[in-house]
């Protein structure tokens, strides 16, 4: 490592330590603002994924839930995929609009600009973590009652590895969020394009259907290339089937996430200094 690179890295670390309290405050503020003027407040982190699971199970249960013997307890199957996908969609969207929402502060006070998209992602991760509690309750309910094939759910020590795909997803979302936060400042239409893209992406990831129902080879390849597929499948291996993580999925998703994070940090550092002139 060259002297310049080492100095720059040390400066970045020192700056992060200096503003870490601000990052925490921004994260807490984002969580509070999300549920501001809401009667139920943080309880929506429980209610929202639960309602999504119920609606999707009722709509697609008979159509897709019983076509594959590989699906164990279709409502919980949907819950796992919807949970991770919601975090990706919410964190990327919040990071993308973070500069516009904080432009008044950015123009007046110096703060490392990555604090804004990073705090947006972390606040969504907090909500995601709270939703995991709701998932545990749902998992126990179906396991105990046996409703919708709940007896097929398996509890093993491998369930404790569920934090691995969650961490990889956080890394991936950080990289994507950093890129989108800059691009959306220069091109405001990206926000609307991203809404359409994530809606299409929802159906291009096995959330409401099983991968085995896809027969066309090129579609199967497109789905496998999507890193979200690997993360969701690993999460399901742990909490749905009680299995060890697939090392192939783990390797692929980790490499793609780290590359995305590297590209995001490089792109952000290159363009972030000009952001204030375009807000």
mmCIF file with all atom_site columns, N, CA and C in Angstrom, residues 116-166:
data_model
loop_
_atom_site.group_PDB
_atom_site.id
_atom_site.type_symbol
_atom_site.label_atom_id
_atom_site.label_alt_id
_atom_site.label_comp_id
_atom_site.label_asym_id
_atom_site.label_entity_id
_atom_site.label_seq_id
_atom_site.pdbx_PDB_ins_code
_atom_site.Cartn_x
_atom_site.Cartn_y
_atom_site.Cartn_z
_atom_site.occupancy
_atom_site.B_iso_or_equiv
_atom_site.pdbx_formal_charge
_atom_site.auth_seq_id
_atom_site.auth_comp_id
_atom_site.auth_asym_id
_atom_site.auth_atom_id
_atom_site.pdbx_PDB_model_num
ATOM 1   N N  . UNK A 1 116 ? -25.271 10.670  4.831  1.00 0.00 ? 116 UNK A N  1
ATOM 2   C CA . UNK A 1 116 ? -26.697 10.752  4.519  1.00 0.00 ? 116 UNK A CA 1
ATOM 3   C C  . UNK A 1 116 ? -27.227 9.452   3.891  1.00 0.00 ? 116 UNK A C  1
ATOM 4   N N  . UNK A 1 117 ? -26.629 8.954   2.797  1.00 0.00 ? 117 UNK A N  1
ATOM 5   C CA . UNK A 1 117 ? -27.136 7.677   2.280  1.00 0.00 ? 117 UNK A CA 1
ATOM 6   C C  . UNK A 1 117 ? -26.874 6.513   3.227  1.00 0.00 ? 117 UNK A C  1
ATOM 7   N N  . UNK A 1 118 ? -25.744 6.568   3.953  1.00 0.00 ? 118 UNK A N  1
ATOM 8   C CA . UNK A 1 118 ? -25.429 5.472   4.871  1.00 0.00 ? 118 UNK A CA 1
ATOM 9   C C  . UNK A 1 118 ? -26.425 5.421   6.029  1.00 0.00 ? 118 UNK A C  1
ATOM 10  N N  . UNK A 1 119 ? -26.797 6.576   6.556  1.00 0.00 ? 119 UNK A N  1
ATOM 11  C CA . UNK A 1 119 ? -27.783 6.601   7.645  1.00 0.00 ? 119 UNK A CA 1
ATOM 12  C C  . UNK A 1 119 ? -29.150 6.133   7.162  1.00 0.00 ? 119 UNK A C  1
ATOM 13  N N  . UNK A 1 120 ? -29.484 6.440   5.898  1.00 0.00 ? 120 UNK A N  1
ATOM 14  C CA . UNK A 1 120 ? -30.752 5.979   5.333  1.00 0.00 ? 120 UNK A CA 1
ATOM 15  C C  . UNK A 1 120 ? -30.783 4.457   5.238  1.00 0.00 ? 120 UNK A C  1
ATOM 16  N N  . UNK A 1 121 ? -29.659 3.868   4.826  1.00 0.00 ? 121 UNK A N  1
ATOM 17  C CA . UNK A 1 121 ? -29.570 2.411   4.704  1.00 0.00 ? 121 UNK A CA 1
ATOM 18  C C  . UNK A 1 121 ? -29.623 1.759   6.080  1.00 0.00 ? 121 UNK A C  1
ATOM 19  N N  . UNK A 1 122 ? -28.894 2.324   7.039  1.00 0.00 ? 122 UNK A N  1
ATOM 20  C CA . UNK A 1 122 ? -28.859 1.749   8.385  1.00 0.00 ? 122 UNK A CA 1
ATOM 21  C C  . UNK A 1 122 ? -30.216 1.855   9.082  1.00 0.00 ? 122 UNK A C  1
ATOM 22  N N  . UNK A 1 123 ? -30.939 2.934   8.838  1.00 0.00 ? 123 UNK A N  1
ATOM 23  C CA . UNK A 1 123 ? -32.272 3.071   9.450  1.00 0.00 ? 123 UNK A CA 1
ATOM 24  C C  . UNK A 1 123 ? -33.220 2.009   8.905  1.00 0.00 ? 123 UNK A C  1
ATOM 25  N N  . UNK A 1 124 ? -33.088 1.707   7.625  1.00 0.00 ? 124 UNK A N  1
ATOM 26  C CA . UNK A 1 124 ? -33.901 0.629   7.047  1.00 0.00 ? 124 UNK A CA 1
ATOM 27  C C  . UNK A 1 124 ? -33.464 -0.737  7.574  1.00 0.00 ? 124 UNK A C  1
ATOM 28  N N  . UNK A 1 125 ? -32.179 -0.857  7.879  1.00 0.00 ? 125 UNK A N  1
ATOM 29  C CA . UNK A 1 125 ? -31.694 -2.114  8.445  1.00 0.00 ? 125 UNK A CA 1
ATOM 30  C C  . UNK A 1 125 ? -32.245 -2.313  9.858  1.00 0.00 ? 125 UNK A C  1
ATOM 31  N N  . UNK A 1 126 ? -32.402 -1.228  10.597 1.00 0.00 ? 126 UNK A N  1
ATOM 32  C CA . UNK A 1 126 ? -33.010 -1.309  11.929 1.00 0.00 ? 126 UNK A CA 1
ATOM 33  C C  . UNK A 1 126 ? -34.452 -1.811  11.809 1.00 0.00 ? 126 UNK A C  1
ATOM 34  N N  . UNK A 1 127 ? -35.196 -1.239  10.865 1.00 0.00 ? 127 UNK A N  1
ATOM 35  C CA . UNK A 1 127 ? -36.568 -1.684  10.634 1.00 0.00 ? 127 UNK A CA 1
ATOM 36  C C  . UNK A 1 127 ? -36.600 -3.144  10.202 1.00 0.00 ? 127 UNK A C  1
ATOM 37  N N  . UNK A 1 128 ? -35.632 -3.511  9.350  1.00 0.00 ? 128 UNK A N  1
ATOM 38  C CA . UNK A 1 128 ? -35.498 -4.890  8.882  1.00 0.00 ? 128 UNK A CA 1
ATOM 39  C C  . UNK A 1 128 ? -35.259 -5.836  10.062 1.00 0.00 ? 128 UNK A C  1
ATOM 40  N N  . UNK A 1 129 ? -34.374 -5.437  10.975 1.00 0.00 ? 129 UNK A N  1
ATOM 41  C CA . UNK A 1 129 ? -34.067 -6.258  12.142 1.00 0.00 ? 129 UNK A CA 1
ATOM 42  C C  . UNK A 1 129 ? -35.286 -6.422  13.041 1.00 0.00 ? 129 UNK A C  1
ATOM 43  N N  . UNK A 1 130 ? -36.072 -5.354  13.184 1.00 0.00 ? 130 UNK A N  1
ATOM 44  C CA . UNK A 1 130 ? -37.295 -5.436  13.985 1.00 0.00 ? 130 UNK A CA 1
ATOM 45  C C  . UNK A 1 130 ? -38.301 -6.387  13.336 1.00 0.00 ? 130 UNK A C  1
ATOM 46  N N  . UNK A 1 131 ? -38.359 -6.359  12.007 1.00 0.00 ? 131 UNK A N  1
ATOM 47  C CA . UNK A 1 131 ? -39.275 -7.248  11.282 1.00 0.00 ? 131 UNK A CA 1
ATOM 48  C C  . UNK A 1 131 ? -38.895 -8.712  11.454 1.00 0.00 ? 131 UNK A C  1
ATOM 49  N N  . UNK A 1 132 ? -37.614 -8.966  11.728 1.00 0.00 ? 132 UNK A N  1
ATOM 50  C CA . UNK A 1 132 ? -37.171 -10.342 11.969 1.00 0.00 ? 132 UNK A CA 1
ATOM 51  C C  . UNK A 1 132 ? -37.890 -10.922 13.188 1.00 0.00 ? 132 UNK A C  1
ATOM 52  N N  . UNK A 1 133 ? -38.160 -10.077 14.185 1.00 0.00 ? 133 UNK A N  1
ATOM 53  C CA . UNK A 1 133 ? -38.893 -10.525 15.372 1.00 0.00 ? 133 UNK A CA 1
ATOM 54  C C  . UNK A 1 133 ? -40.292 -10.991 14.968 1.00 0.00 ? 133 UNK A C  1
ATOM 55  N N  . UNK A 1 134 ? -40.909 -10.223 14.067 1.00 0.00 ? 134 UNK A N  1
ATOM 56  C CA . UNK A 1 134 ? -42.225 -10.613 13.554 1.00 0.00 ? 134 UNK A CA 1
ATOM 57  C C  . UNK A 1 134 ? -42.131 -11.951 12.813 1.00 0.00 ? 134 UNK A C  1
ATOM 58  N N  . UNK A 1 135 ? -41.066 -12.126 12.030 1.00 0.00 ? 135 UNK A N  1
ATOM 59  C CA . UNK A 1 135 ? -40.876 -13.376 11.294 1.00 0.00 ? 135 UNK A CA 1
ATOM 60  C C  . UNK A 1 135 ? -40.752 -14.565 12.250 1.00 0.00 ? 135 UNK A C  1
ATOM 61  N N  . UNK A 1 136 ? -40.013 -14.375 13.347 1.00 0.00 ? 136 UNK A N  1
ATOM 62  C CA . UNK A 1 136 ? -39.848 -15.453 14.324 1.00 0.00 ? 136 UNK A CA 1
ATOM 63  C C  . UNK A 1 136 ? -41.211 -15.868 14.897 1.00 0.00 ? 136 UNK A C  1
ATOM 64  N N  . UNK A 1 137 ? -42.037 -14.884 15.198 1.00 0.00 ? 137 UNK A N  1
ATOM 65  C CA . UNK A 1 137 ? -43.378 -15.171 15.723 1.00 0.00 ? 137 UNK A CA 1
ATOM 66  C C  . UNK A 1 137 ? -44.212 -15.938 14.698 1.00 0.00 ? 137 UNK A C  1
ATOM 67  N N  . UNK A 1 138 ? -44.135 -15.517 13.437 1.00 0.00 ? 138 UNK A N  1
ATOM 68  C CA . UNK A 1 138 ? -44.876 -16.196 12.366 1.00 0.00 ? 138 UNK A CA 1
ATOM 69  C C  . UNK A 1 138 ? -44.369 -17.619 12.198 1.00 0.00 ? 138 UNK A C  1
ATOM 70  N N  . UNK A 1 139 ? -43.050 -17.794 12.225 1.00 0.00 ? 139 UNK A N  1
ATOM 71  C CA . UNK A 1 139 ? -42.438 -19.127 12.071 1.00 0.00 ? 139 UNK A CA 1
ATOM 72  C C  . UNK A 1 139 ? -42.930 -20.059 13.177 1.00 0.00 ? 139 UNK A C  1
ATOM 73  N N  . UNK A 1 140 ? -42.925 -19.572 14.410 1.00 0.00 ? 140 UNK A N  1
ATOM 74  C CA . UNK A 1 140 ? -43.359 -20.393 15.548 1.00 0.00 ? 140 UNK A CA 1
ATOM 75  C C  . UNK A 1 140 ? -44.838 -20.742 15.411 1.00 0.00 ? 140 UNK A C  1
ATOM 76  N N  . UNK A 1 141 ? -45.652 -19.782 14.985 1.00 0.00 ? 141 UNK A N  1
ATOM 77  C CA . UNK A 1 141 ? -47.092 -20.024 14.835 1.00 0.00 ? 141 UNK A CA 1
ATOM 78  C C  . UNK A 1 141 ? -47.356 -21.163 13.857 1.00 0.00 ? 141 UNK A C  1
ATOM 79  N N  . UNK A 1 142 ? -46.744 -21.110 12.680 1.00 0.00 ? 142 UNK A N  1
ATOM 80  C CA . UNK A 1 142 ? -46.993 -22.147 11.679 1.00 0.00 ? 142 UNK A CA 1
ATOM 81  C C  . UNK A 1 142 ? -46.378 -23.483 12.077 1.00 0.00 ? 142 UNK A C  1
ATOM 82  N N  . UNK A 1 143 ? -45.244 -23.435 12.770 1.00 0.00 ? 143 UNK A N  1
ATOM 83  C CA . UNK A 1 143 ? -44.615 -24.681 13.221 1.00 0.00 ? 143 UNK A CA 1
ATOM 84  C C  . UNK A 1 143 ? -45.475 -25.378 14.262 1.00 0.00 ? 143 UNK A C  1
ATOM 85  N N  . UNK A 1 144 ? -46.015 -24.631 15.209 1.00 0.00 ? 144 UNK A N  1
ATOM 86  C CA . UNK A 1 144 ? -46.818 -25.201 16.294 1.00 0.00 ? 144 UNK A CA 1
ATOM 87  C C  . UNK A 1 144 ? -48.174 -25.684 15.788 1.00 0.00 ? 144 UNK A C  1
ATOM 88  N N  . UNK A 1 145 ? -48.813 -24.867 14.939 1.00 0.00 ? 145 UNK A N  1
ATOM 89  C CA . UNK A 1 145 ? -50.161 -25.209 14.462 1.00 0.00 ? 145 UNK A CA 1
ATOM 90  C C  . UNK A 1 145 ? -50.135 -26.210 13.298 1.00 0.00 ? 145 UNK A C  1
ATOM 91  N N  . UNK A 1 146 ? -49.023 -26.221 12.557 1.00 0.00 ? 146 UNK A N  1
ATOM 92  C CA . UNK A 1 146 ? -48.948 -27.089 11.385 1.00 0.00 ? 146 UNK A CA 1
ATOM 93  C C  . UNK A 1 146 ? -49.769 -26.589 10.216 1.00 0.00 ? 146 UNK A C  1
ATOM 94  N N  . UNK A 1 147 ? -50.299 -25.387 10.341 1.00 0.00 ? 147 UNK A N  1
ATOM 95  C CA . UNK A 1 147 ? -51.142 -24.792 9.290  1.00 0.00 ? 147 UNK A CA 1
ATOM 96  C C  . UNK A 1 147 ? -50.321 -24.541 8.032  1.00 0.00 ? 147 UNK A C  1
ATOM 97  N N  . UNK A 1 148 ? -50.920 -24.811 6.866  1.00 0.00 ? 148 UNK A N  1
ATOM 98  C CA . UNK A 1 148 ? -50.265 -24.599 5.563  1.00 0.00 ? 148 UNK A CA 1
ATOM 99  C C  . UNK A 1 148 ? -48.918 -25.328 5.465  1.00 0.00 ? 148 UNK A C  1
ATOM 100 N N  . UNK A 1 149 ? -48.861 -26.519 6.037  1.00 0.00 ? 149 UNK A N  1
ATOM 101 C CA . UNK A 1 149 ? -47.624 -27.307 5.960  1.00 0.00 ? 149 UNK A CA 1
ATOM 102 C C  . UNK A 1 149 ? -46.551 -26.855 6.921  1.00 0.00 ? 149 UNK A C  1
ATOM 103 N N  . UNK A 1 150 ? -46.966 -26.214 8.010  1.00 0.00 ? 150 UNK A N  1
ATOM 104 C CA . UNK A 1 150 ? -46.006 -25.691 8.968  1.00 0.00 ? 150 UNK A CA 1
ATOM 105 C C  . UNK A 1 150 ? -45.171 -26.739 9.669  1.00 0.00 ? 150 UNK A C  1
ATOM 106 N N  . UNK A 1 151 ? -45.677 -28.003 9.731  1.00 0.00 ? 151 UNK A N  1
ATOM 107 C CA . UNK A 1 151 ? -44.906 -29.063 10.372 1.00 0.00 ? 151 UNK A CA 1
ATOM 108 C C  . UNK A 1 151 ? -43.610 -29.356 9.604  1.00 0.00 ? 151 UNK A C  1
ATOM 109 N N  . UNK A 1 152 ? -43.564 -28.939 8.353  1.00 0.00 ? 152 UNK A N  1
ATOM 110 C CA . UNK A 1 152 ? -42.362 -29.179 7.555  1.00 0.00 ? 152 UNK A CA 1
ATOM 111 C C  . UNK A 1 152 ? -41.215 -28.241 7.877  1.00 0.00 ? 152 UNK A C  1
ATOM 112 N N  . UNK A 1 153 ? -41.490 -27.181 8.625  1.00 0.00 ? 153 UNK A N  1
ATOM 113 C CA . UNK A 1 153 ? -40.437 -26.252 9.028  1.00 0.00 ? 153 UNK A CA 1
ATOM 114 C C  . UNK A 1 153 ? -39.469 -26.955 9.977  1.00 0.00 ? 153 UNK A C  1
ATOM 115 N N  . UNK A 1 154 ? -38.179 -26.739 9.751  1.00 0.00 ? 154 UNK A N  1
ATOM 116 C CA . UNK A 1 154 ? -37.159 -27.452 10.524 1.00 0.00 ? 154 UNK A CA 1
ATOM 117 C C  . UNK A 1 154 ? -36.304 -26.482 11.314 1.00 0.00 ? 154 UNK A C  1
ATOM 118 N N  . UNK A 1 155 ? -36.203 -26.734 12.627 1.00 0.00 ? 155 UNK A N  1
ATOM 119 C CA . UNK A 1 155 ? -35.362 -25.910 13.493 1.00 0.00 ? 155 UNK A CA 1
ATOM 120 C C  . UNK A 1 155 ? -34.041 -26.639 13.742 1.00 0.00 ? 155 UNK A C  1
ATOM 121 N N  . UNK A 1 156 ? -32.954 -26.079 13.278 1.00 0.00 ? 156 UNK A N  1
ATOM 122 C CA . UNK A 1 156 ? -31.621 -26.640 13.466 1.00 0.00 ? 156 UNK A CA 1
ATOM 123 C C  . UNK A 1 156 ? -30.657 -25.522 13.861 1.00 0.00 ? 156 UNK A C  1
ATOM 124 N N  . UNK A 1 157 ? -29.457 -25.869 14.335 1.00 0.00 ? 157 UNK A N  1
ATOM 125 C CA . UNK A 1 157 ? -28.468 -24.835 14.667 1.00 0.00 ? 157 UNK A CA 1
ATOM 126 C C  . UNK A 1 157 ? -28.081 -23.965 13.478 1.00 0.00 ? 157 UNK A C  1
ATOM 127 N N  . UNK A 1 158 ? -28.325 -24.449 12.256 1.00 0.00 ? 158 UNK A N  1
ATOM 128 C CA . UNK A 1 158 ? -27.982 -23.669 11.065 1.00 0.00 ? 158 UNK A CA 1
ATOM 129 C C  . UNK A 1 158 ? -28.813 -22.392 10.960 1.00 0.00 ? 158 UNK A C  1
ATOM 130 N N  . UNK A 1 159 ? -29.919 -22.333 11.688 1.00 0.00 ? 159 UNK A N  1
ATOM 131 C CA . UNK A 1 159 ? -30.744 -21.126 11.669 1.00 0.00 ? 159 UNK A CA 1
ATOM 132 C C  . UNK A 1 159 ? -29.969 -19.918 12.191 1.00 0.00 ? 159 UNK A C  1
ATOM 133 N N  . UNK A 1 160 ? -28.988 -20.180 13.044 1.00 0.00 ? 160 UNK A N  1
ATOM 134 C CA . UNK A 1 160 ? -28.191 -19.093 13.619 1.00 0.00 ? 160 UNK A CA 1
ATOM 135 C C  . UNK A 1 160 ? -27.302 -18.425 12.572 1.00 0.00 ? 160 UNK A C  1
ATOM 136 N N  . UNK A 1 161 ? -27.165 -19.051 11.415 1.00 0.00 ? 161 UNK A N  1
ATOM 137 C CA . UNK A 1 161 ? -26.340 -18.480 10.347 1.00 0.00 ? 161 UNK A CA 1
ATOM 138 C C  . UNK A 1 161 ? -27.116 -17.493 9.485  1.00 0.00 ? 161 UNK A C  1
ATOM 139 N N  . UNK A 1 162 ? -28.357 -17.210 9.848  1.00 0.00 ? 162 UNK A N  1
ATOM 140 C CA . UNK A 1 162 ? -29.171 -16.309 9.025  1.00 0.00 ? 162 UNK A CA 1
ATOM 141 C C  . UNK A 1 162 ? -28.575 -14.903 8.959  1.00 0.00 ? 162 UNK A C  1
ATOM 142 N N  . UNK A 1 163 ? -27.701 -14.557 9.913  1.00 0.00 ? 163 UNK A N  1
ATOM 143 C CA . UNK A 1 163 ? -27.093 -13.229 9.908  1.00 0.00 ? 163 UNK A CA 1
ATOM 144 C C  . UNK A 1 163 ? -26.121 -13.059 8.742  1.00 0.00 ? 163 UNK A C  1
ATOM 145 N N  . UNK A 1 164 ? -25.627 -14.181 8.196  1.00 0.00 ? 164 UNK A N  1
ATOM 146 C CA . UNK A 1 164 ? -24.648 -14.105 7.101  1.00 0.00 ? 164 UNK A CA 1
ATOM 147 C C  . UNK A 1 164 ? -25.274 -13.489 5.842  1.00 0.00 ? 164 UNK A C  1
ATOM 148 N N  . UNK A 1 165 ? -26.387 -14.045 5.306  1.00 0.00 ? 165 UNK A N  1
ATOM 149 C CA . UNK A 1 165 ? -27.004 -13.386 4.143  1.00 0.00 ? 165 UNK A CA 1
ATOM 150 C C  . UNK A 1 165 ? -27.515 -11.988 4.457  1.00 0.00 ? 165 UNK A C  1
ATOM 151 N N  . UNK A 1 166 ? -27.910 -11.738 5.704  1.00 0.00 ? 166 UNK A N  1
ATOM 152 C CA . UNK A 1 166 ? -28.362 -10.394 6.085  1.00 0.00 ? 166 UNK A CA 1
ATOM 153 C C  . UNK A 1 166 ? -27.208 -9.394  5.992  1.00 0.00 ? 166 UNK A C  1
#
